[in-house]
Every structure is written in C-alpha cells, then in structure tokens.
mmCIF file with all atom_site columns, C-alpha atoms in Angstrom:
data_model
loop_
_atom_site.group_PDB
_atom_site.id
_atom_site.type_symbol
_atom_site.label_atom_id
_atom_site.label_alt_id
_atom_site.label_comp_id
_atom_site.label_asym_id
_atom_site.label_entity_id
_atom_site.label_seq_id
_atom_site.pdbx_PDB_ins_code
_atom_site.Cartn_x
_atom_site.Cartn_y
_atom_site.Cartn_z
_atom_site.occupancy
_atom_site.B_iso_or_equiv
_atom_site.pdbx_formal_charge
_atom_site.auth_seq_id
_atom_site.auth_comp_id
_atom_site.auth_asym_id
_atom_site.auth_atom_id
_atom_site.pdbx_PDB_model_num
ATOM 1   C CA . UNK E 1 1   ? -1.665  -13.951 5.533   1.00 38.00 ? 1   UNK E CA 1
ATOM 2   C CA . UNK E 1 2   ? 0.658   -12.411 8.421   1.00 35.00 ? 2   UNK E CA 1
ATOM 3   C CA . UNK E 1 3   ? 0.430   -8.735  9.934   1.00 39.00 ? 3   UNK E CA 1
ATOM 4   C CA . UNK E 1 4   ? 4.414   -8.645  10.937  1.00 39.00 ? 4   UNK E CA 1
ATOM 5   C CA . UNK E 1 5   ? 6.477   -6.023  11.383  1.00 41.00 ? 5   UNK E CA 1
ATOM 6   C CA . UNK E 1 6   ? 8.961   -6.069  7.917   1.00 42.00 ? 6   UNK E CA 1
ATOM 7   C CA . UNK E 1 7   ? 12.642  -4.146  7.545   1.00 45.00 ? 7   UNK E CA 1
ATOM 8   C CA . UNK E 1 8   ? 13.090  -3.647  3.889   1.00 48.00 ? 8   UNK E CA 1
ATOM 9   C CA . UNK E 1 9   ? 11.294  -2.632  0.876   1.00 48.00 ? 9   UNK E CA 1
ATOM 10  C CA . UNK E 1 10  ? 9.339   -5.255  -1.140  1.00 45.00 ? 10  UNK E CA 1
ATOM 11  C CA . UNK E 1 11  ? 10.070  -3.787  -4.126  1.00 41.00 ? 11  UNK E CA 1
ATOM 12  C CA . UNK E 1 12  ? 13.273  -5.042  -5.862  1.00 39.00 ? 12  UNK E CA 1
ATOM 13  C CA . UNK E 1 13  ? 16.002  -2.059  -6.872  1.00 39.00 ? 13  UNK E CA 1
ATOM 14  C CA . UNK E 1 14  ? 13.642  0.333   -5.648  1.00 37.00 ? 14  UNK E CA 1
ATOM 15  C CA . UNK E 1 15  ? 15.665  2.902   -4.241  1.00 36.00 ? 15  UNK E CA 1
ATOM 16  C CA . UNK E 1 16  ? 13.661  6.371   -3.949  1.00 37.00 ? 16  UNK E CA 1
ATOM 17  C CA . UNK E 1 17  ? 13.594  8.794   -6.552  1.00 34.00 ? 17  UNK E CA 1
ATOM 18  C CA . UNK E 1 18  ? 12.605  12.200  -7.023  1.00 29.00 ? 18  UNK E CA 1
ATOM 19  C CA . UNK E 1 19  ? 9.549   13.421  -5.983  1.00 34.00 ? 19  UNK E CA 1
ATOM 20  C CA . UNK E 1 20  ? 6.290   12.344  -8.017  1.00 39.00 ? 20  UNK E CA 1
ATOM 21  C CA . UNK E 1 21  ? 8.879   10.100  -10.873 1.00 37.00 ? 21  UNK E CA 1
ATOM 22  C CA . UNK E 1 22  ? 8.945   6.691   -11.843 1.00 40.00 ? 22  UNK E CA 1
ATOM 23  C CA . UNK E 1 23  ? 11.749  4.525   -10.817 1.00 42.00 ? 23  UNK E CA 1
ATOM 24  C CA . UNK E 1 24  ? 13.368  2.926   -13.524 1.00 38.00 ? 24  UNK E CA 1
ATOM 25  C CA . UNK E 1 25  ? 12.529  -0.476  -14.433 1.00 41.00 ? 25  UNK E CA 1
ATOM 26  C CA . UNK E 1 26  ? 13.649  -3.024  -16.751 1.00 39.00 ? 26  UNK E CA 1
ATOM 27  C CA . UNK E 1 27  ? 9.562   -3.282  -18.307 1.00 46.00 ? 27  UNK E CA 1
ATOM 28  C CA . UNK E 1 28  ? 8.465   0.071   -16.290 1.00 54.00 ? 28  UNK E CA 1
ATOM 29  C CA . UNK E 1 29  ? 7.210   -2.878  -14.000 1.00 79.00 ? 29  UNK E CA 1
ATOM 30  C CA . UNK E 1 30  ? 7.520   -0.338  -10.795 1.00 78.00 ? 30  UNK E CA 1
ATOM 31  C CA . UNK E 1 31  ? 6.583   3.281   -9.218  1.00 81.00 ? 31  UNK E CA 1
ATOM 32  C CA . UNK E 1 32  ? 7.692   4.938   -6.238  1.00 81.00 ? 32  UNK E CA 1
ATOM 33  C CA . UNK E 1 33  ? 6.188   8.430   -5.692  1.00 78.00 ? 33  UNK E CA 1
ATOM 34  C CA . UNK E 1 34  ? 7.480   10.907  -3.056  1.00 71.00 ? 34  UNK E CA 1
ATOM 35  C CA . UNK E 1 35  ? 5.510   13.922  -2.218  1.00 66.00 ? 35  UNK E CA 1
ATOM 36  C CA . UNK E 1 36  ? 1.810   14.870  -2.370  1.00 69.00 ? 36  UNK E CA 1
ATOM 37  C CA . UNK E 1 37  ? -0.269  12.316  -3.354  1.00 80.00 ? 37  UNK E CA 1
ATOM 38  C CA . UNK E 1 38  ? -4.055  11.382  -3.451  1.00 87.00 ? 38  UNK E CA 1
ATOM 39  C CA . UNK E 1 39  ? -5.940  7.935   -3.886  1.00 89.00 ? 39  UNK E CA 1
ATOM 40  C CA . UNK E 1 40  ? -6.843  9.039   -7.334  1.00 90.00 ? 40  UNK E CA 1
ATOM 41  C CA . UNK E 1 41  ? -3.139  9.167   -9.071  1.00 90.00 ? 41  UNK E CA 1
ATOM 42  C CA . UNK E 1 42  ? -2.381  6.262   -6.972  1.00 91.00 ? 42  UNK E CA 1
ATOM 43  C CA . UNK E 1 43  ? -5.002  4.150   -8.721  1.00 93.00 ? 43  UNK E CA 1
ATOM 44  C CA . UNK E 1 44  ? -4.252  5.567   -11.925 1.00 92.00 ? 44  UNK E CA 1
ATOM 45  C CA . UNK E 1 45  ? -0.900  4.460   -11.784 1.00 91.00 ? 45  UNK E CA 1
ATOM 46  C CA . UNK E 1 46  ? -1.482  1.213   -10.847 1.00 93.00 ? 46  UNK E CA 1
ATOM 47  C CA . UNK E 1 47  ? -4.256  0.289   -13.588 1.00 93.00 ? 47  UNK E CA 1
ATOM 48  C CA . UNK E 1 48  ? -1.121  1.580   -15.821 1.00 91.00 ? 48  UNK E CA 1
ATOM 49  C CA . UNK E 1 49  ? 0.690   -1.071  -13.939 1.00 91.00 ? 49  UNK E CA 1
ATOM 50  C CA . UNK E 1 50  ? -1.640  -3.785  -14.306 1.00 92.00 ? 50  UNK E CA 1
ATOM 51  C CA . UNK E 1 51  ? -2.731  -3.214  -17.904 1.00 90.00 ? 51  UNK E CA 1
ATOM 52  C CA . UNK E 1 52  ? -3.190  -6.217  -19.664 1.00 86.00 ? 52  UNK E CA 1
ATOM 53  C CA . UNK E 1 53  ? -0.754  -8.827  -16.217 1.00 85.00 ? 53  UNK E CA 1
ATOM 54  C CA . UNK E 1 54  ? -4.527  -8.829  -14.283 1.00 89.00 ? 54  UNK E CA 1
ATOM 55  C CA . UNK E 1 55  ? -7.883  -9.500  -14.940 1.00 88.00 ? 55  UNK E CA 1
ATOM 56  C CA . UNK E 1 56  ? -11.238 -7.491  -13.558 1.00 92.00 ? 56  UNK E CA 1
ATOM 57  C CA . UNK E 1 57  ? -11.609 -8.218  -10.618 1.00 93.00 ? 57  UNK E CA 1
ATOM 58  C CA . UNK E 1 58  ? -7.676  -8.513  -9.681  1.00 93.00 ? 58  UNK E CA 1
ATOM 59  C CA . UNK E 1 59  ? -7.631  -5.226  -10.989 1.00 94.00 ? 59  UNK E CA 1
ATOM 60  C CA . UNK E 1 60  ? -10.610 -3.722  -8.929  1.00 95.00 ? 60  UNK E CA 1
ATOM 61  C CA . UNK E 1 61  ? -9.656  -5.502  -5.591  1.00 96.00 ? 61  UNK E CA 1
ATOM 62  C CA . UNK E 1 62  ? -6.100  -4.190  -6.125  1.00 96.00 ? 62  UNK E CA 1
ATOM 63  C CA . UNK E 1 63  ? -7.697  -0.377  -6.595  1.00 96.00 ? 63  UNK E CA 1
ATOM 64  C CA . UNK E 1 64  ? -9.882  -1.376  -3.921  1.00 96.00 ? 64  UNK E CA 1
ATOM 65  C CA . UNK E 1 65  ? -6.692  -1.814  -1.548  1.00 97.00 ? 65  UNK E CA 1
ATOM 66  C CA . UNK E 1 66  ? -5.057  1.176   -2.827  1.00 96.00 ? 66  UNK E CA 1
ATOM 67  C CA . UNK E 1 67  ? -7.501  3.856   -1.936  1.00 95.00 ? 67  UNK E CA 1
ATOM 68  C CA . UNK E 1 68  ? -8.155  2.194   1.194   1.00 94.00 ? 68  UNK E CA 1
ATOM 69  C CA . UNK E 1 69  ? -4.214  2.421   2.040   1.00 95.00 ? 69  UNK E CA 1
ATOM 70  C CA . UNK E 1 70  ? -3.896  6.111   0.485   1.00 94.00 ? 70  UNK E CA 1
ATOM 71  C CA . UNK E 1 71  ? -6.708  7.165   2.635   1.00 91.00 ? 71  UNK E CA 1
ATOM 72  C CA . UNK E 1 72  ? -5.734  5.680   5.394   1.00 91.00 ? 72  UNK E CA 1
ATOM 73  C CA . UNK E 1 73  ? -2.440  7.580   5.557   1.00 93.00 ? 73  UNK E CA 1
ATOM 74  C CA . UNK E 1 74  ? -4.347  10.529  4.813   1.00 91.00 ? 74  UNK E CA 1
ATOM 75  C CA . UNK E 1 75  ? -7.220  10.230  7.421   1.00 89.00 ? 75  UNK E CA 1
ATOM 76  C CA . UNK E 1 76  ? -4.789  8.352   10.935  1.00 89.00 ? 76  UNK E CA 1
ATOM 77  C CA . UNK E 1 77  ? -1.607  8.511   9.584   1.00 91.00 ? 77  UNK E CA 1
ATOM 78  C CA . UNK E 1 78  ? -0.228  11.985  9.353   1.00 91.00 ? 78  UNK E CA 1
ATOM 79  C CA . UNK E 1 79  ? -0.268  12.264  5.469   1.00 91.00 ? 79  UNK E CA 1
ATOM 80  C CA . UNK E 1 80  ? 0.824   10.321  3.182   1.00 91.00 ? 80  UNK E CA 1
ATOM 81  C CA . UNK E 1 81  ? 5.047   10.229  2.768   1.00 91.00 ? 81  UNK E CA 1
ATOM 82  C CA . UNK E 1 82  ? 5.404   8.028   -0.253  1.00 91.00 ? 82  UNK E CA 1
ATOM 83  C CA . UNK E 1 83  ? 3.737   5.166   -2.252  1.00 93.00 ? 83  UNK E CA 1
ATOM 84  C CA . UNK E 1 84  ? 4.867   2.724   -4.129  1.00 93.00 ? 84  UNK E CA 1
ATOM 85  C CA . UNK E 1 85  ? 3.937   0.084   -6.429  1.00 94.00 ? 85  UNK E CA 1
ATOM 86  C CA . UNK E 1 86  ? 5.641   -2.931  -8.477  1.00 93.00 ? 86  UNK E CA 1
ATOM 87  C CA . UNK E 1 87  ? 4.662   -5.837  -10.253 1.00 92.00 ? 87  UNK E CA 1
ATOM 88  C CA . UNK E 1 88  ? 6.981   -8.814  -9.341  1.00 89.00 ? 88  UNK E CA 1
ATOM 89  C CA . UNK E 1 89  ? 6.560   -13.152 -9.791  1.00 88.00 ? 89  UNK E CA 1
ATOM 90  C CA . UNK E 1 90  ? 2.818   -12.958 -10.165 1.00 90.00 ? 90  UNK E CA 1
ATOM 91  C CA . UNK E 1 91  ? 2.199   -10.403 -7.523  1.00 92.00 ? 91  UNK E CA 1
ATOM 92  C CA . UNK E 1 92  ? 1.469   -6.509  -7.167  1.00 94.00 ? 92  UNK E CA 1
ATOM 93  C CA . UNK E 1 93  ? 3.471   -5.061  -4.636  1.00 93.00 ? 93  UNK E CA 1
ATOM 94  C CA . UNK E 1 94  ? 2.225   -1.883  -2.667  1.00 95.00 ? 94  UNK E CA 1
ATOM 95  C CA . UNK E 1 95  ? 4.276   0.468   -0.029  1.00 95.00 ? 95  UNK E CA 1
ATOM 96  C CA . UNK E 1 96  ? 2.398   2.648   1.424   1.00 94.00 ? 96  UNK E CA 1
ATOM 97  C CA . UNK E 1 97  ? 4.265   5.282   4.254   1.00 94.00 ? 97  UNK E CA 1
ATOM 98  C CA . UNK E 1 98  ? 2.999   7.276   6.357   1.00 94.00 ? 98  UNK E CA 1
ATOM 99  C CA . UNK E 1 99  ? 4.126   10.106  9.214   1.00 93.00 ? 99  UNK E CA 1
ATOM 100 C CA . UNK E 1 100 ? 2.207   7.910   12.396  1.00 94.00 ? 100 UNK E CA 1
ATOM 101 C CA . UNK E 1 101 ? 3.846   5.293   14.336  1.00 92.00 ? 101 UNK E CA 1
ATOM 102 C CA . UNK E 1 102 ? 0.019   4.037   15.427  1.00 89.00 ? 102 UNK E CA 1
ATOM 103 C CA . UNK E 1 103 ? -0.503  0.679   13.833  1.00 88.00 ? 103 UNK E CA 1
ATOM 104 C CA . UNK E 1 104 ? -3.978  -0.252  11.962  1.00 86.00 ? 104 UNK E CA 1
ATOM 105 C CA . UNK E 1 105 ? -6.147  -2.375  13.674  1.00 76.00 ? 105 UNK E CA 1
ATOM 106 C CA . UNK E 1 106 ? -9.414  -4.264  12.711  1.00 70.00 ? 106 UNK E CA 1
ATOM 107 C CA . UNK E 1 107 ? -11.524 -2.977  15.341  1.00 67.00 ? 107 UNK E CA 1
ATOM 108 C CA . UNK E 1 108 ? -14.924 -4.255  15.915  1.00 66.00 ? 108 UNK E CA 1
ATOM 109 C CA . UNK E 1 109 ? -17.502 -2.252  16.239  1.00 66.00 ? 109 UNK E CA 1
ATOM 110 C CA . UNK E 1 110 ? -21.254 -1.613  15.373  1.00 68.00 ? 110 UNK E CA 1
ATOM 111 C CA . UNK E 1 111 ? -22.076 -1.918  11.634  1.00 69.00 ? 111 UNK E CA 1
ATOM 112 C CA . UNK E 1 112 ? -24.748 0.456   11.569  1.00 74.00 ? 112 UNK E CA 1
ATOM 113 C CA . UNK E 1 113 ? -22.132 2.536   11.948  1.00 68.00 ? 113 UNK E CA 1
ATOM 114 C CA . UNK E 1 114 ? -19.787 3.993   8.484   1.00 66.00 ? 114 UNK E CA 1
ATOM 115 C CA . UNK E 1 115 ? -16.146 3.361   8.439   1.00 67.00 ? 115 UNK E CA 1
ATOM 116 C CA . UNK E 1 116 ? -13.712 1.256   10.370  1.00 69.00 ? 116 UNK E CA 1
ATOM 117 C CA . UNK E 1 117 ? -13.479 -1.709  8.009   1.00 76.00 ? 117 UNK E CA 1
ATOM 118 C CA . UNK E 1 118 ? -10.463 -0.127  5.641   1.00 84.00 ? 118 UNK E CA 1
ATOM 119 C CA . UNK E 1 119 ? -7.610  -2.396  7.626   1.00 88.00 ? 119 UNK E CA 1
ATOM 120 C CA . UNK E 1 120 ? -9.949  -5.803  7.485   1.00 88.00 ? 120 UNK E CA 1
ATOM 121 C CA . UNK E 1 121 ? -10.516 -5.071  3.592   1.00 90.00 ? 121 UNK E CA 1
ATOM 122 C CA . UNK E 1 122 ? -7.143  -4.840  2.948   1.00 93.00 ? 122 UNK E CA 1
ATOM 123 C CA . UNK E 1 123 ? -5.455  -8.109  5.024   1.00 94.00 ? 123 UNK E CA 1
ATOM 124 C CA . UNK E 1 124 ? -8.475  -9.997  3.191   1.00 93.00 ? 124 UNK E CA 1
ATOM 125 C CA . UNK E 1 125 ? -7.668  -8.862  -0.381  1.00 95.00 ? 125 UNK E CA 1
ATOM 126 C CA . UNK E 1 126 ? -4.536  -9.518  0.051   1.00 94.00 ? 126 UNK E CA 1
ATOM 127 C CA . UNK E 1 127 ? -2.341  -12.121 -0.205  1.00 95.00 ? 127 UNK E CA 1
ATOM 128 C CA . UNK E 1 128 ? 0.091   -10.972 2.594   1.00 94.00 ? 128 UNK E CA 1
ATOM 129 C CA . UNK E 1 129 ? -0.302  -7.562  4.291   1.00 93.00 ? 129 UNK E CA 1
ATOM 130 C CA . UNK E 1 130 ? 2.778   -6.436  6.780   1.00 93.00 ? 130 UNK E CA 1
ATOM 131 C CA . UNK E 1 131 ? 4.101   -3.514  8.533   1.00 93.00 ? 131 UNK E CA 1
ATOM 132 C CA . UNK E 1 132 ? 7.136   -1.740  8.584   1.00 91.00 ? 132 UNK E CA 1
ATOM 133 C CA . UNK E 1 133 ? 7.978   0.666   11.176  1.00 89.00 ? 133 UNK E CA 1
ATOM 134 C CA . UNK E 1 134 ? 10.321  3.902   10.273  1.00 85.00 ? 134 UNK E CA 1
ATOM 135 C CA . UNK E 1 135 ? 14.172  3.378   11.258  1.00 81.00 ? 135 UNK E CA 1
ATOM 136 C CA . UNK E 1 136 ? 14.730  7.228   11.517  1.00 76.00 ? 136 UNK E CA 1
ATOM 137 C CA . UNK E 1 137 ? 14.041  7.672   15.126  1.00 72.00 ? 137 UNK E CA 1
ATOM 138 C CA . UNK E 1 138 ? 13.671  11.853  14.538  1.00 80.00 ? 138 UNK E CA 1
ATOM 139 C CA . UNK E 1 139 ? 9.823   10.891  12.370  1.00 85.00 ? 139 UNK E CA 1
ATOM 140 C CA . UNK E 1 140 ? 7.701   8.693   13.534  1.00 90.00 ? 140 UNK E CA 1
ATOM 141 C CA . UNK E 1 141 ? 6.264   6.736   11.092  1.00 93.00 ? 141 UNK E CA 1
ATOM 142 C CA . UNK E 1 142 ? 5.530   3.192   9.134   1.00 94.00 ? 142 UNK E CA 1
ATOM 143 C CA . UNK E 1 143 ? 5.180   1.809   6.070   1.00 94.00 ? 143 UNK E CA 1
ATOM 144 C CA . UNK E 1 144 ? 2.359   -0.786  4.760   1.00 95.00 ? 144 UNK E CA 1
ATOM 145 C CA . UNK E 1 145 ? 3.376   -3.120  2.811   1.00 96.00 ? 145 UNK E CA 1
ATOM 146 C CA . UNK E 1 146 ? 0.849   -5.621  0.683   1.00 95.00 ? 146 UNK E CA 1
ATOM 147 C CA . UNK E 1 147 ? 1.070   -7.715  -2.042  1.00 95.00 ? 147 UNK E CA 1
ATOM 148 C CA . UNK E 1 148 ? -1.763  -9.342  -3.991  1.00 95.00 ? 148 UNK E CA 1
ATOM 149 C CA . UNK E 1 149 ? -1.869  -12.130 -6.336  1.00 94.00 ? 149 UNK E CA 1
ATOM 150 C CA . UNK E 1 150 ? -2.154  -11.577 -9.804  1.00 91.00 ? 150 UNK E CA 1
ATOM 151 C CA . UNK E 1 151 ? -5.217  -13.356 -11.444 1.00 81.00 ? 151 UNK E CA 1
#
C-alpha cells in the first residue's frame, strides 16, 4: 500500500457535477457529491454502490473507511469539499477533499486514550490509500484518495 502524493482523479470520466448529483455512469457505477455532506449519506450511497459487487465484510470495511474519511474532513480538515465514490476493475474507489493542506498521519500515542487511529484504519483497509494535494493555490486543500478490493 503507498501514502503518495497523486495528481488526478481515480475515478474514470468523473468530471464534477452539480452539487449533491450523481455523475452519469454507464451502470450508475459512480458518485461525486459537491456541497454539504455528512458520513451518513456518504455510506448510504456507497452500500447503493456496492449492492449485490461486495460481500459483508467488504461492504462494512468499505463503510468503515468512509466515515472515518468523512469525519476526518469534518473534524482536521476544514469541512468536507466533495466526495466521491466509483466502482471500477474489482475495486471501490473513494475521493475524499477537504479545505486543509495538513496531511494525516498515524501518530502514536497512548491507547488508553480515544481517537487518533482513523488514518491507520484506513491505509490498513485499504488496498492503496494516497494523497492529492489541491492545484488551486488561492484554497488550501487535499484530496484522499483510497481504493479497496472488492471481495
């Protein structure tokens, strides 16, 4: 699994819609999301995604990931900017941008103590976890990009 900086979206023909509409897809096989969202619809749409392409635990590892990710940008990154989510050649692909150019790190620390782990969970569910930083020098900002395999 790498943690690399990346320079394009994951997702194939995935250019950004509307706020809070699906991007077209040849098999609805995608989502991009602009605007306010919270780890709830997030998950929601990607058990729509994964309905009957992953099995139980796939599916609850790839939730898993999600909320971590969603709350992430929510809690150190500024809010969340978009999200997005495709199923692609046996994977789930998820972008995840937020408004912080501070990078996640898997920080050791005392485990009596709650939180800190989000950043390990995800690069460990995953099957390759990278990050792109935001081109537009006026925002700072990255995006998150995972993918997991479909099981």
């Amino acid at each position: 699994m790498s943690e690399l900086t990346d320079e394009g979206s994951r997702l194939p023909g995935s250019a950004p819609g509307a706020a809070g509409v699906r991007s077209p897809g040849p098999e609805g096989d995608r989502v991009r999301i602009t605007g306010p969202l919270k780890a709830r619809g997030a998950r929601a749409e990607v058990s729509r995604l994964l309905a009957g392409a992953a099995g139980e635990r796939c599916l609850n590892d790839a939730l898993l990931v999600v909320s971590e990710l969603i709350s992430n940008a929510d809690r150190h990154g500024g809010g969340l900017r978009e999200f997005a989510a495709g199923v692609e050649g046996g994977h789930l692909w998820l972008e995840v941008a937020d408004h912080s150019d501070v990078l996640p790190e898997s920080a050791a620390h005392d485990p009596l103590v709650p939180g800190g782990f989000g950043w390990s969970l995800v690069r460990r569910l995953s099957a390759d976890a990278r990050i792109r930083p935001r081109t537009n020098q006026d925002e700072p900002g990255k995006t998150i990009v995972v993918s997991l395999r479909l099981e």
